[in-house]
Tab-separated table of C-alpha atoms in Angstrom:
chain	number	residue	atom	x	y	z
I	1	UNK	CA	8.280	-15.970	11.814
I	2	UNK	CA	7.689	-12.518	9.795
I	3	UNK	CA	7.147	-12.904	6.168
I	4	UNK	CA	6.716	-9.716	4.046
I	5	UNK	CA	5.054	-10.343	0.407
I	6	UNK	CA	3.776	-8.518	-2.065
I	7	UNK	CA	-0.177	-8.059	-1.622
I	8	UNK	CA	-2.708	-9.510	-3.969
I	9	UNK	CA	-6.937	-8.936	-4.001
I	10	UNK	CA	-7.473	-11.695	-1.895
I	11	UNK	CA	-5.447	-9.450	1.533
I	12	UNK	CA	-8.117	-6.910	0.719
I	13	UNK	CA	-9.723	-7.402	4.215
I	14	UNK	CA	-5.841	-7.276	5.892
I	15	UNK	CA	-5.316	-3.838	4.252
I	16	UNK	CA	-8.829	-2.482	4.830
I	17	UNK	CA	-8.410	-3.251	8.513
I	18	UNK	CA	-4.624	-1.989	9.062
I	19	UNK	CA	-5.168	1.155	7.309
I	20	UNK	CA	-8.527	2.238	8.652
I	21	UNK	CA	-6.821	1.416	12.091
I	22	UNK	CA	-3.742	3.780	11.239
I	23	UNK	CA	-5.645	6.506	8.885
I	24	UNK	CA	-9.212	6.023	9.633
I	25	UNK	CA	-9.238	6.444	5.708
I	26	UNK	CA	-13.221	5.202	4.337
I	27	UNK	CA	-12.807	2.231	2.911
I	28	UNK	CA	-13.808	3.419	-0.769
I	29	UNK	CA	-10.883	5.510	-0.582
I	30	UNK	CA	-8.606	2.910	0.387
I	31	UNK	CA	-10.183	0.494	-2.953
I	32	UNK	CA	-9.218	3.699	-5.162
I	33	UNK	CA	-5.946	3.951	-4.103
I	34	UNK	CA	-5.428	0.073	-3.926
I	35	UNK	CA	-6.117	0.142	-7.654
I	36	UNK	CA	-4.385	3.186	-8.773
I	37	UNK	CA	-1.248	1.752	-6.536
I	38	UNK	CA	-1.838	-1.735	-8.291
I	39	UNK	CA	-1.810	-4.584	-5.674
I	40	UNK	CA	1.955	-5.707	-6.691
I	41	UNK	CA	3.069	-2.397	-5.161
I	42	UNK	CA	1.819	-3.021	-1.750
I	43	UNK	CA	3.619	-4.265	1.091
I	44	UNK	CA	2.305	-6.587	3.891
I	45	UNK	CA	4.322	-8.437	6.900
I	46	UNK	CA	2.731	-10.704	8.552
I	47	UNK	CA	3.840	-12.466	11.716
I	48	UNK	CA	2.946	-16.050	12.516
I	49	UNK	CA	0.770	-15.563	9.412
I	50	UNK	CA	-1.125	-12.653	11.228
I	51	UNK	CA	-1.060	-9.127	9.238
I	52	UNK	CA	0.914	-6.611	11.080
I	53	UNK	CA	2.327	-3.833	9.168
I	54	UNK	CA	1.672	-2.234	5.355
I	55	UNK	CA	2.822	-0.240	3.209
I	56	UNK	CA	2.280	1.166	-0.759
I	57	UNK	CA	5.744	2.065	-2.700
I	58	UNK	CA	3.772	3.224	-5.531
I	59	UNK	CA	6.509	4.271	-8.783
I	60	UNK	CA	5.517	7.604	-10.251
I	61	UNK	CA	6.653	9.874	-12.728
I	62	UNK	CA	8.082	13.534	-12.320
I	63	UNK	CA	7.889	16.681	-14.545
I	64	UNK	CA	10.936	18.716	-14.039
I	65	UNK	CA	11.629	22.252	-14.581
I	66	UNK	CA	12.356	22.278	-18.289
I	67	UNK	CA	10.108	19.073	-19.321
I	68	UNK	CA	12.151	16.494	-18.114
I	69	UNK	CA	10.828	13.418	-16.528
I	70	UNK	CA	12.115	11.040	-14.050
I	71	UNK	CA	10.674	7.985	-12.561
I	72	UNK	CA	10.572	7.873	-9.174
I	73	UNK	CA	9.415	6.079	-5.797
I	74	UNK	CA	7.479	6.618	-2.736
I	75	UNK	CA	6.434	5.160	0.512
I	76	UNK	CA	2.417	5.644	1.566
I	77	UNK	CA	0.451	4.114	4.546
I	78	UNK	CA	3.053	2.739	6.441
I	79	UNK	CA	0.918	1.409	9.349
Protein backbone atom coordinates (compact mmCIF):
# COMPACT_ATOMS: atom_id res chain seq x y z
CA UNK A 1 0.00 0.00 0.00
CA UNK A 2 1.50 3.70 -0.61
CA UNK A 3 0.57 6.21 1.93
CA UNK A 4 1.78 9.83 1.43
CA UNK A 5 1.63 12.11 4.78
CA UNK A 6 2.75 15.08 5.79
CA UNK A 7 6.32 14.74 7.57
CA UNK A 8 6.90 15.44 11.20
CA UNK A 9 10.59 15.53 13.34
CA UNK A 10 10.37 12.11 14.15
CA UNK A 11 10.94 11.05 9.74
CA UNK A 12 14.07 13.10 10.22
CA UNK A 13 16.28 9.98 9.53
CA UNK A 14 13.74 9.05 6.27
CA UNK A 15 14.46 12.53 4.81
CA UNK A 16 18.15 12.70 5.72
CA UNK A 17 18.64 9.41 3.92
CA UNK A 18 16.37 10.06 0.65
CA UNK A 19 17.77 13.36 0.05
CA UNK A 20 21.46 12.78 0.62
CA UNK A 21 20.80 9.73 -1.77
CA UNK A 22 19.18 12.11 -4.51
CA UNK A 23 21.28 15.52 -3.74
CA UNK A 24 24.18 14.38 -1.79
CA UNK A 25 23.12 17.66 0.13
CA UNK A 26 25.30 17.64 3.95
CA UNK A 27 23.05 16.88 6.27
CA UNK A 28 23.23 20.39 8.17
CA UNK A 29 21.95 21.78 5.11
CA UNK A 30 19.15 19.55 4.81
CA UNK A 31 18.16 20.47 9.01
CA UNK A 32 18.22 24.28 7.74
CA UNK A 33 16.04 23.86 5.10
CA UNK A 34 13.79 21.30 7.02
CA UNK A 35 13.16 24.16 9.43
CA UNK A 36 12.88 27.08 7.22
CA UNK A 37 10.37 24.68 5.02
CA UNK A 38 8.57 23.77 8.42
CA UNK A 39 8.02 19.95 8.67
CA UNK A 40 4.09 20.29 7.71
CA UNK A 41 5.30 21.30 4.24
CA UNK A 42 7.12 18.19 3.46
CA UNK A 43 5.98 15.34 1.60
CA UNK A 44 6.83 11.62 2.21
CA UNK A 45 5.28 8.28 0.49
CA UNK A 46 6.00 5.45 1.87
CA UNK A 47 5.27 1.98 0.54
CA UNK A 48 4.51 -0.98 2.77
CA UNK A 49 5.50 1.56 5.45
CA UNK A 50 9.04 1.88 3.81
CA UNK A 51 10.06 5.65 2.76
CA UNK A 52 10.29 5.97 -0.91
CA UNK A 53 9.88 9.31 -2.35
CA UNK A 54 9.94 13.21 -0.83
CA UNK A 55 9.28 16.21 -1.51
CA UNK A 56 9.11 20.12 0.14
CA UNK A 57 6.11 22.43 -1.35
CA UNK A 58 7.35 25.20 0.66
CA UNK A 59 4.58 28.57 0.23
CA UNK A 60 6.53 31.74 -0.38
CA UNK A 61 5.91 35.17 -1.04
CA UNK A 62 6.67 37.28 -4.29
CA UNK A 63 7.64 40.98 -4.84
CA UNK A 64 6.33 42.10 -8.11
CA UNK A 65 7.32 44.82 -10.34
CA UNK A 66 5.53 47.74 -8.74
CA UNK A 67 5.45 46.33 -4.94
CA UNK A 68 2.93 43.91 -5.25
CA UNK A 69 3.02 40.64 -3.51
CA UNK A 70 1.63 37.32 -4.20
CA UNK A 71 1.79 34.13 -2.35
CA UNK A 72 2.92 31.45 -4.08
CA UNK A 73 4.09 27.63 -4.19
CA UNK A 74 6.92 25.48 -5.07
CA UNK A 75 8.11 21.98 -5.37
CA UNK A 76 11.94 21.18 -3.90
CA UNK A 77 13.76 17.78 -3.48
CA UNK A 78 11.60 15.64 -5.21
CA UNK A 79 13.63 12.40 -4.77
Amino acid sequence: MLQIKRAVPGDRDAIQTLWQAEFRDAPDFIDAFCAWCGWEQIFLLREEGVPRAMVAAPLVELTLPGDGMARAGYLYALT
